Amino acid sequence: MKPFRLVEQIGEGASGAIFVGEFGQLRRPAAFKILHPHLVGESAARRMMAEARALSLLDHPGIVKVFDVDMMQGRVCIVMERLVGEPLSQRLARERLSEERVVLYARQLASALEAAHAVGIVHRDLKPENVFVVPDPDVPFGERVKIIDFGIAKCAEADEDVRTATGIVLGTPTYMAPEQWDQVVDPRADIYSLGVMIYVMATGELPFSGTTDELLAEHAYCAPPRAVDIGGVSSWLSSIIERCLAKRPSERFPTMAALATALRELEQAIASPTRPTPRYAADDSQDEVTRAERRARAVKVRTTAQTLVQTGRRAKLRPITRKSGPPVDRLPRWPVALAFAVLAAVCVNRLAACGLAS
C-alpha cells in the first residue's frame, strides 16, 4: 500500500473501522476506513470497493471525498478526507436545532443526494450517524453537513447488488422507506429517509419506534404525529416533511432537486418574512379539537398495525396504503370471478335464445 501512518481509531461501523492518520509522501491528513478482519472475503471486499467507486464518482461539498483505495494485509482500505467536526447524531443528542438550521442542513443534504442520484447512486441508509457536521465559513451559521458513509449505496449500472442478493433487508429500520422492506429501491426511497431525518432534526423525536416488525407496520400504514403539533415547528416545514413521508413513492417529491427547491424557498421565507408564502406551506388554522381528533386517529391506526404484528399476520404488512384509516384486507378474488362466469353464461343463453327465435 502507498505510504501511510495510522494515528488512532475514531469510529467503527458495520463493515469497517475508521482511523485517522497521514497518507502519501506529503503526509496528507486523511481518514482510513479498513474492512473488519472477520469480514475478509471476496463478497465483503467487493462491497467495500463498490462504496469506494460510488464515492469516487461524486464531487460535491456535501459528500466526503475519496483519495484512494488499496489493500492492506488482504483487507480493503478506503482513504478519505479527514473531517474536523462531529456526527450529526451527537449534535442532535446535545441540542434541539432551530428551524433555520434544520432547513439549512436539510437543503444541503438534498443537494448532495441530488448529485448522487444524477450519477445513478441511491444511498439507502440515510441517518444522522452517517452525516458529519463540519466548519465552513462560506455558508450560514459557519457549518455544513457532509454525508460520510455510502456503505450500502446501490449503483444503477452495477451488474449485481451483492448486499441484496441474499434477501436480507438493508438499511436502518427507523429511517427506511416502506418499499425498501421489499427491496424495491429508487431515489424516492432516499427522499423518504431524508424526510425522517428532517422530522428528527425539527422535533427531537423519531416519527416511529418499536420492534422491527412494529416499525415495518408503522412505516407502511401509520401517519406519524404531525411535526407542527409537537411544537416549535412551522406548518411550512411540517408540510414538506409530510410530503417526504408519503407512503406511496408517487406522492412524495418527484426528485431530490424538487425537495431542495422547496427547502430553498422556505429558507428564503424565514430569512425575509415579507417574501411570498412558499408553495408547500399549509394552513395551520386548525383548532385544538381537530388536532386532538387527528392524534387519536393516529393512535388507533398504530394500535391496529401493532395488532397485526402480534397476531402473526406479517404477510399482510406491505407498503400498500390508504390516505387515512386502518389497513384493510384485500377482497378475495373468487367472488369476482364467479360473478363474471355467471354474467357470461347469461349472455350466452340470451344469444342462443335470440338465434332460435330468428
GROMACS .gro file of C-alpha atoms in nm:
model
  358
    1MET     CA    1   0.000   0.000   0.000
    2LYS     CA    2   0.111   0.360  -0.054
    3PRO     CA    3   0.293   0.522   0.243
    4PHE     CA    4   0.058   0.590   0.528
    5ARG     CA    5   0.056   0.620   0.906
    6LEU     CA    6  -0.242   0.537   1.126
    7VAL     CA    7  -0.266   0.750   1.440
    8GLU     CA    8  -0.580   0.638   1.621
    9GLN     CA    9  -0.917   0.473   1.572
   10ILE     CA   10  -1.205   0.718   1.594
   11GLY     CA   11  -1.505   0.507   1.499
   12GLU     CA   12  -1.642   0.174   1.387
   13GLY     CA   13  -1.923   0.073   1.156
   14ALA     CA   14  -2.080  -0.250   1.038
   15SER     CA   15  -1.826  -0.301   0.761
   16GLY     CA   16  -1.509  -0.137   0.886
   17ALA     CA   17  -1.316   0.061   1.143
   18ILE     CA   18  -1.232   0.430   1.093
   19PHE     CA   19  -0.882   0.560   1.168
   20VAL     CA   20  -0.718   0.898   1.128
   21GLY     CA   21  -0.362   0.941   1.014
   22GLU     CA   22  -0.142   1.058   0.728
   23PHE     CA   23  -0.136   0.948   0.366
   24GLY     CA   24   0.122   0.968   0.088
   25GLN     CA   25   0.469   1.113   0.068
   26LEU     CA   26   0.333   1.456   0.165
   27ARG     CA   27   0.176   1.312   0.481
   28ARG     CA   28  -0.165   1.445   0.391
   29PRO     CA   29  -0.416   1.427   0.681
   30ALA     CA   30  -0.667   1.155   0.597
   31ALA     CA   31  -0.925   0.915   0.735
   32PHE     CA   32  -0.897   0.542   0.667
   33LYS     CA   33  -1.187   0.301   0.653
   34ILE     CA   34  -1.045  -0.050   0.688
   35LEU     CA   35  -1.252  -0.365   0.641
   36HIS     CA   36  -1.308  -0.565   0.960
   37PRO     CA   37  -1.087  -0.878   0.983
   38HIS     CA   38  -1.388  -1.108   1.028
   39LEU     CA   39  -1.536  -0.979   0.701
   40VAL     CA   40  -1.233  -1.056   0.488
   41GLY     CA   41  -1.358  -1.237   0.178
   42GLU     CA   42  -1.449  -1.178  -0.183
   43SER     CA   43  -1.805  -1.052  -0.126
   44ALA     CA   44  -1.710  -0.814   0.157
   45ALA     CA   45  -1.419  -0.677  -0.044
   46ARG     CA   46  -1.645  -0.623  -0.344
   47ARG     CA   47  -1.894  -0.432  -0.128
   48MET     CA   48  -1.627  -0.202   0.010
   49MET     CA   49  -1.477  -0.147  -0.334
   50ALA     CA   50  -1.827  -0.063  -0.458
   51GLU     CA   51  -1.853   0.201  -0.184
   52ALA     CA   52  -1.518   0.348  -0.290
   53ARG     CA   53  -1.629   0.359  -0.654
   54ALA     CA   54  -1.957   0.524  -0.557
   55LEU     CA   55  -1.779   0.794  -0.360
   56SER     CA   56  -1.519   0.847  -0.632
   57LEU     CA   57  -1.798   0.935  -0.877
   58LEU     CA   58  -1.913   1.221  -0.658
   59ASP     CA   59  -1.758   1.565  -0.633
   60HIS     CA   60  -1.983   1.768  -0.405
   61PRO     CA   61  -1.909   1.974  -0.093
   62GLY     CA   62  -2.175   1.777   0.092
   63ILE     CA   63  -2.011   1.437   0.033
   64VAL     CA   64  -1.684   1.313   0.180
   65LYS     CA   65  -1.403   1.294  -0.077
   66VAL     CA   66  -1.212   0.973  -0.156
   67PHE     CA   67  -0.837   0.999  -0.220
   68ASP     CA   68  -0.753   0.636  -0.293
   69VAL     CA   69  -0.839   0.272  -0.229
   70ASP     CA   70  -0.595  -0.012  -0.178
   71MET     CA   71  -0.539  -0.341   0.003
   72MET     CA   72  -0.373  -0.371   0.344
   73GLN     CA   73  -0.288  -0.727   0.453
   74GLY     CA   74  -0.574  -0.861   0.247
   75ARG     CA   75  -0.821  -0.601   0.376
   76VAL     CA   76  -0.966  -0.323   0.164
   77CYS     CA   77  -0.882   0.027   0.284
   78ILE     CA   78  -1.056   0.344   0.161
   79VAL     CA   79  -0.854   0.662   0.206
   80MET     CA   80  -1.080   0.966   0.255
   81GLU     CA   81  -1.052   1.329   0.352
   82ARG     CA   82  -1.018   1.383   0.724
   83LEU     CA   83  -1.310   1.581   0.862
   84VAL     CA   84  -1.300   1.806   1.166
   85GLY     CA   85  -1.633   1.825   1.343
   86GLU     CA   86  -1.884   1.582   1.491
   87PRO     CA   87  -2.153   1.336   1.376
   88LEU     CA   88  -2.497   1.490   1.336
   89SER     CA   89  -2.626   1.228   1.582
   90GLN     CA   90  -2.407   1.376   1.857
   91ARG     CA   91  -2.525   1.727   1.779
   92LEU     CA   92  -2.891   1.620   1.798
   93ALA     CA   93  -2.832   1.438   2.127
   94ARG     CA   94  -2.687   1.755   2.274
   95GLU     CA   95  -2.927   2.022   2.150
   96ARG     CA   96  -3.251   2.097   1.968
   97LEU     CA   97  -3.181   2.270   1.637
   98SER     CA   98  -3.352   2.592   1.535
   99GLU     CA   99  -3.580   2.573   1.234
  100GLU     CA  100  -3.340   2.789   1.032
  101ARG     CA  101  -3.058   2.541   1.094
  102VAL     CA  102  -3.283   2.241   1.025
  103VAL     CA  103  -3.383   2.384   0.686
  104LEU     CA  104  -3.021   2.469   0.605
  105TYR     CA  105  -2.895   2.118   0.688
  106ALA     CA  106  -3.187   1.956   0.503
  107ARG     CA  107  -3.123   2.164   0.190
  108GLN     CA  108  -2.752   2.080   0.196
  109LEU     CA  109  -2.830   1.708   0.227
  110ALA     CA  110  -3.087   1.725  -0.053
  111SER     CA  111  -2.833   1.897  -0.277
  112ALA     CA  112  -2.569   1.631  -0.203
  113LEU     CA  113  -2.815   1.348  -0.269
  114GLU     CA  114  -2.930   1.517  -0.588
  115ALA     CA  115  -2.568   1.489  -0.710
  116ALA     CA  116  -2.558   1.121  -0.611
  117HIS     CA  117  -2.886   1.044  -0.787
  118ALA     CA  118  -2.762   1.222  -1.100
  119VAL     CA  119  -2.492   0.954  -1.143
  120GLY     CA  120  -2.728   0.668  -1.057
  121ILE     CA  121  -2.643   0.621  -0.688
  122VAL     CA  122  -2.915   0.562  -0.425
  123HIS     CA  123  -2.783   0.585  -0.070
  124ARG     CA  124  -3.039   0.359   0.108
  125ASP     CA  125  -2.912   0.422   0.463
  126LEU     CA  126  -2.954   0.790   0.545
  127LYS     CA  127  -2.940   0.860   0.918
  128PRO     CA  128  -2.772   1.113   1.149
  129GLU     CA  129  -2.486   0.870   1.223
  130ASN     CA  130  -2.388   0.883   0.854
  131VAL     CA  131  -2.375   1.263   0.844
  132PHE     CA  132  -2.093   1.482   0.977
  133VAL     CA  133  -2.118   1.849   1.077
  134VAL     CA  134  -1.804   2.040   0.973
  135PRO     CA  135  -1.695   2.406   0.988
  136ASP     CA  136  -1.744   2.607   0.668
  137PRO     CA  137  -1.720   2.986   0.688
  138ASP     CA  138  -1.880   3.025   0.344
  139VAL     CA  139  -2.228   2.908   0.448
  140PRO     CA  140  -2.483   3.040   0.702
  141PHE     CA  141  -2.407   2.953   1.066
  142GLY     CA  142  -2.049   2.871   0.957
  143GLU     CA  143  -2.124   2.496   0.930
  144ARG     CA  144  -2.225   2.246   0.668
  145VAL     CA  145  -2.320   1.880   0.673
  146LYS     CA  146  -2.144   1.604   0.478
  147ILE     CA  147  -2.258   1.250   0.404
  148ILE     CA  148  -1.973   1.022   0.512
  149ASP     CA  149  -2.094   0.666   0.452
  150PHE     CA  150  -2.219   0.508   0.128
  151GLY     CA  151  -2.165   0.154   0.255
  152ILE     CA  152  -2.488   0.008   0.112
  153ALA     CA  153  -2.539   0.250  -0.176
  154LYS     CA  154  -2.691   0.100  -0.488
  155CYS     CA  155  -2.542   0.197  -0.825
  156ALA     CA  156  -2.777   0.184  -1.122
  157GLU     CA  157  -2.507   0.046  -1.353
  158ALA     CA  158  -2.391  -0.230  -1.114
  159ASP     CA  159  -2.407  -0.583  -1.251
  160GLU     CA  160  -2.514  -0.727  -0.917
  161ASP     CA  161  -2.643  -0.580  -0.595
  162VAL     CA  162  -2.432  -0.800  -0.368
  163ARG     CA  163  -2.598  -0.685  -0.050
  164THR     CA  164  -2.949  -0.776  -0.152
  165ALA     CA  165  -2.864  -1.099  -0.330
  166THR     CA  166  -2.910  -1.289  -0.004
  167GLY     CA  167  -3.259  -1.148   0.053
  168ILE     CA  168  -3.154  -0.952   0.363
  169VAL     CA  169  -3.333  -0.622   0.418
  170LEU     CA  170  -3.069  -0.349   0.421
  171GLY     CA  171  -3.082  -0.019   0.598
  172THR     CA  172  -3.181   0.118   0.937
  173PRO     CA  173  -3.547   0.032   1.016
  174THR     CA  174  -3.626   0.363   1.189
  175TYR     CA  175  -3.532   0.555   0.872
  176MET     CA  176  -3.629   0.313   0.591
  177ALA     CA  177  -3.895   0.383   0.330
  178PRO     CA  178  -4.189   0.136   0.326
  179GLU     CA  179  -4.095  -0.004  -0.015
  180GLN     CA  180  -3.738  -0.073   0.099
  181TRP     CA  181  -3.863  -0.365   0.309
  182ASP     CA  182  -3.937  -0.538  -0.021
  183GLN     CA  183  -3.604  -0.422  -0.166
  184VAL     CA  184  -3.768  -0.208  -0.435
  185VAL     CA  185  -3.535   0.090  -0.432
  186ASP     CA  186  -3.520   0.407  -0.637
  187PRO     CA  187  -3.419   0.766  -0.547
  188ARG     CA  188  -3.757   0.832  -0.385
  189ALA     CA  189  -3.656   0.594  -0.101
  190ASP     CA  190  -3.383   0.844  -0.011
  191ILE     CA  191  -3.645   1.122  -0.012
  192TYR     CA  192  -3.845   0.930   0.250
  193SER     CA  193  -3.536   0.868   0.466
  194LEU     CA  194  -3.436   1.232   0.443
  195GLY     CA  195  -3.792   1.321   0.549
  196VAL     CA  196  -3.744   1.110   0.863
  197MET     CA  197  -3.414   1.288   0.929
  198ILE     CA  198  -3.577   1.631   0.891
  199TYR     CA  199  -3.853   1.519   1.131
  200VAL     CA  200  -3.591   1.415   1.388
  201MET     CA  201  -3.391   1.736   1.346
  202ALA     CA  202  -3.704   1.952   1.377
  203THR     CA  203  -3.882   1.775   1.663
  204GLY     CA  204  -3.609   1.588   1.851
  205GLU     CA  205  -3.818   1.270   1.819
  206LEU     CA  206  -3.844   0.975   1.582
  207PRO     CA  207  -4.174   0.952   1.393
  208PHE     CA  208  -4.197   0.577   1.466
  209SER     CA  209  -4.042   0.346   1.722
  210GLY     CA  210  -4.072  -0.013   1.840
  211THR     CA  211  -3.955  -0.356   1.734
  212THR     CA  212  -3.854  -0.428   1.377
  213ASP     CA  213  -4.195  -0.577   1.298
  214GLU     CA  214  -4.374  -0.281   1.456
  215LEU     CA  215  -4.159  -0.040   1.257
  216LEU     CA  216  -4.244  -0.228   0.937
  217ALA     CA  217  -4.614  -0.191   1.012
  218GLU     CA  218  -4.596   0.171   1.118
  219HIS     CA  219  -4.387   0.287   0.822
  220ALA     CA  220  -4.625   0.106   0.588
  221TYR     CA  221  -4.957   0.209   0.741
  222CYS     CA  222  -4.933   0.479   1.009
  223ALA     CA  223  -4.914   0.854   0.980
  224PRO     CA  224  -4.671   0.995   1.235
  225PRO     CA  225  -4.775   1.281   1.464
  226ARG     CA  226  -4.756   1.600   1.258
  227ALA     CA  227  -4.438   1.791   1.330
  228VAL     CA  228  -4.639   2.113   1.368
  229ASP     CA  229  -4.838   1.952   1.652
  230ILE     CA  230  -4.527   1.864   1.852
  231GLY     CA  231  -4.430   2.225   1.892
  232GLY     CA  232  -4.165   2.460   1.764
  233VAL     CA  233  -4.214   2.357   1.400
  234SER     CA  234  -4.385   2.579   1.144
  235SER     CA  235  -4.666   2.449   0.926
  236TRP     CA  236  -4.445   2.524   0.625
  237LEU     CA  237  -4.173   2.281   0.731
  238SER     CA  238  -4.431   2.031   0.857
  239SER     CA  239  -4.591   2.024   0.510
  240ILE     CA  240  -4.257   1.947   0.346
  241ILE     CA  241  -4.194   1.666   0.595
  242GLU     CA  242  -4.539   1.516   0.534
  243ARG     CA  243  -4.485   1.506   0.160
  244CYS     CA  244  -4.146   1.338   0.205
  245LEU     CA  245  -4.308   1.077   0.433
  246ALA     CA  246  -4.589   0.985   0.193
  247LYS     CA  247  -4.633   0.608   0.190
  248ARG     CA  248  -4.661   0.587  -0.188
  249PRO     CA  249  -4.342   0.698  -0.367
  250SER     CA  250  -4.553   0.873  -0.633
  251GLU     CA  251  -4.693   1.108  -0.367
  252ARG     CA  252  -4.352   1.228  -0.247
  253PHE     CA  253  -4.140   1.495  -0.409
  254PRO     CA  254  -4.057   1.356  -0.754
  255THR     CA  255  -3.684   1.429  -0.722
  256MET     CA  256  -3.428   1.550  -0.470
  257ALA     CA  257  -3.398   1.864  -0.681
  258ALA     CA  258  -3.768   1.940  -0.622
  259LEU     CA  259  -3.724   1.889  -0.248
  260ALA     CA  260  -3.415   2.112  -0.246
  261THR     CA  261  -3.615   2.383  -0.427
  262ALA     CA  262  -3.894   2.368  -0.167
  263LEU     CA  263  -3.641   2.391   0.116
  264ARG     CA  264  -3.467   2.684  -0.053
  265GLU     CA  265  -3.798   2.870  -0.081
  266LEU     CA  266  -3.865   2.809   0.288
  267GLU     CA  267  -3.513   2.918   0.377
  268GLN     CA  268  -3.565   3.246   0.190
  269ALA     CA  269  -3.905   3.298   0.352
  270ILE     CA  270  -3.756   3.253   0.700
  271ALA     CA  271  -3.477   3.497   0.621
  272SER     CA  272  -3.721   3.756   0.480
  273PRO     CA  273  -4.072   3.735   0.632
  274THR     CA  274  -4.206   3.977   0.368
  275ARG     CA  275  -4.145   3.724   0.087
  276PRO     CA  276  -4.442   3.533  -0.058
  277THR     CA  277  -4.557   3.221   0.125
  278PRO     CA  278  -4.375   2.908  -0.002
  279ARG     CA  279  -4.574   2.682  -0.231
  280TYR     CA  280  -4.566   2.395   0.016
  281ALA     CA  281  -4.699   2.596   0.309
  282ALA     CA  282  -5.005   2.451   0.485
  283ASP     CA  283  -5.290   2.623   0.660
  284ASP     CA  284  -5.221   2.598   1.033
  285SER     CA  285  -5.554   2.744   1.146
  286GLN     CA  286  -5.689   2.416   1.282
  287ASP     CA  287  -5.815   2.434   1.638
  288GLU     CA  288  -5.705   2.211   1.921
  289VAL     CA  289  -6.013   1.987   1.895
  290THR     CA  290  -5.927   1.898   1.535
  291ARG     CA  291  -5.568   1.826   1.632
  292ALA     CA  292  -5.677   1.607   1.923
  293GLU     CA  293  -5.905   1.407   1.692
  294ARG     CA  294  -5.620   1.356   1.445
  295ARG     CA  295  -5.384   1.241   1.720
  296ALA     CA  296  -5.647   0.995   1.849
  297ARG     CA  297  -5.698   0.857   1.499
  298ALA     CA  298  -5.322   0.812   1.455
  299VAL     CA  299  -5.305   0.617   1.783
  300LYS     CA  300  -5.591   0.392   1.669
  301VAL     CA  301  -5.421   0.320   1.335
  302ARG     CA  302  -5.091   0.245   1.509
  303THR     CA  303  -5.264   0.007   1.751
  304THR     CA  304  -5.427  -0.177   1.459
  305ALA     CA  305  -5.091  -0.219   1.288
  306GLN     CA  306  -4.928  -0.348   1.605
  307THR     CA  307  -5.213  -0.596   1.650
  308LEU     CA  308  -5.144  -0.736   1.302
  309VAL     CA  309  -4.783  -0.792   1.405
  310GLN     CA  310  -4.871  -0.952   1.740
  311THR     CA  311  -5.120  -1.192   1.579
  312GLY     CA  312  -4.863  -1.314   1.329
  313ARG     CA  313  -5.023  -1.156   1.022
  314ARG     CA  314  -4.697  -1.010   0.898
  315ALA     CA  315  -4.762  -1.142   0.546
  316LYS     CA  316  -5.034  -0.879   0.515
  317LEU     CA  317  -4.798  -0.596   0.604
  318ARG     CA  318  -4.691  -0.450   0.275
  319PRO     CA  319  -4.645  -0.088   0.176
  320ILE     CA  320  -4.992  -0.065   0.018
  321THR     CA  321  -5.165   0.220   0.192
  322ARG     CA  322  -5.470   0.433   0.220
  323LYS     CA  323  -5.473   0.805   0.289
  324SER     CA  324  -5.647   0.752   0.620
  325GLY     CA  325  -5.792   0.481   0.839
  326PRO     CA  326  -5.658   0.140   0.934
  327PRO     CA  327  -5.522  -0.113   0.687
  328VAL     CA  328  -5.781  -0.336   0.526
  329ASP     CA  329  -5.751  -0.681   0.379
  330ARG     CA  330  -5.788  -0.711   0.005
  331LEU     CA  331  -6.115  -0.858  -0.123
  332PRO     CA  332  -6.089  -1.226  -0.220
  333ARG     CA  333  -6.081  -1.277  -0.595
  334TRP     CA  334  -6.314  -1.577  -0.629
  335PRO     CA  335  -6.645  -1.383  -0.589
  336VAL     CA  336  -6.544  -1.153  -0.872
  337ALA     CA  337  -6.450  -1.447  -1.094
  338LEU     CA  338  -6.780  -1.621  -1.012
  339ALA     CA  339  -6.978  -1.308  -1.097
  340PHE     CA  340  -6.807  -1.281  -1.437
  341ALA     CA  341  -6.877  -1.651  -1.505
  342VAL     CA  342  -7.248  -1.611  -1.425
  343LEU     CA  343  -7.272  -1.299  -1.642
  344ALA     CA  344  -7.104  -1.479  -1.930
  345ALA     CA  345  -7.345  -1.773  -1.900
  346VAL     CA  346  -7.647  -1.539  -1.906
  347CYS     CA  347  -7.516  -1.365  -2.217
  348VAL     CA  348  -7.457  -1.696  -2.396
  349ASN     CA  349  -7.811  -1.815  -2.313
  350ARG     CA  350  -7.966  -1.492  -2.438
  351LEU     CA  351  -7.769  -1.508  -2.763
  352ALA     CA  352  -7.876  -1.871  -2.811
  353ALA     CA  353  -8.240  -1.780  -2.747
  354CYS     CA  354  -8.221  -1.496  -2.998
  355GLY     CA  355  -8.073  -1.733  -3.256
  356LEU     CA  356  -8.352  -1.988  -3.215
  357ALA     CA  357  -8.618  -1.722  -3.233
  358SER     CA  358  -8.486  -1.595  -3.564
   0.00000   0.00000   0.00000
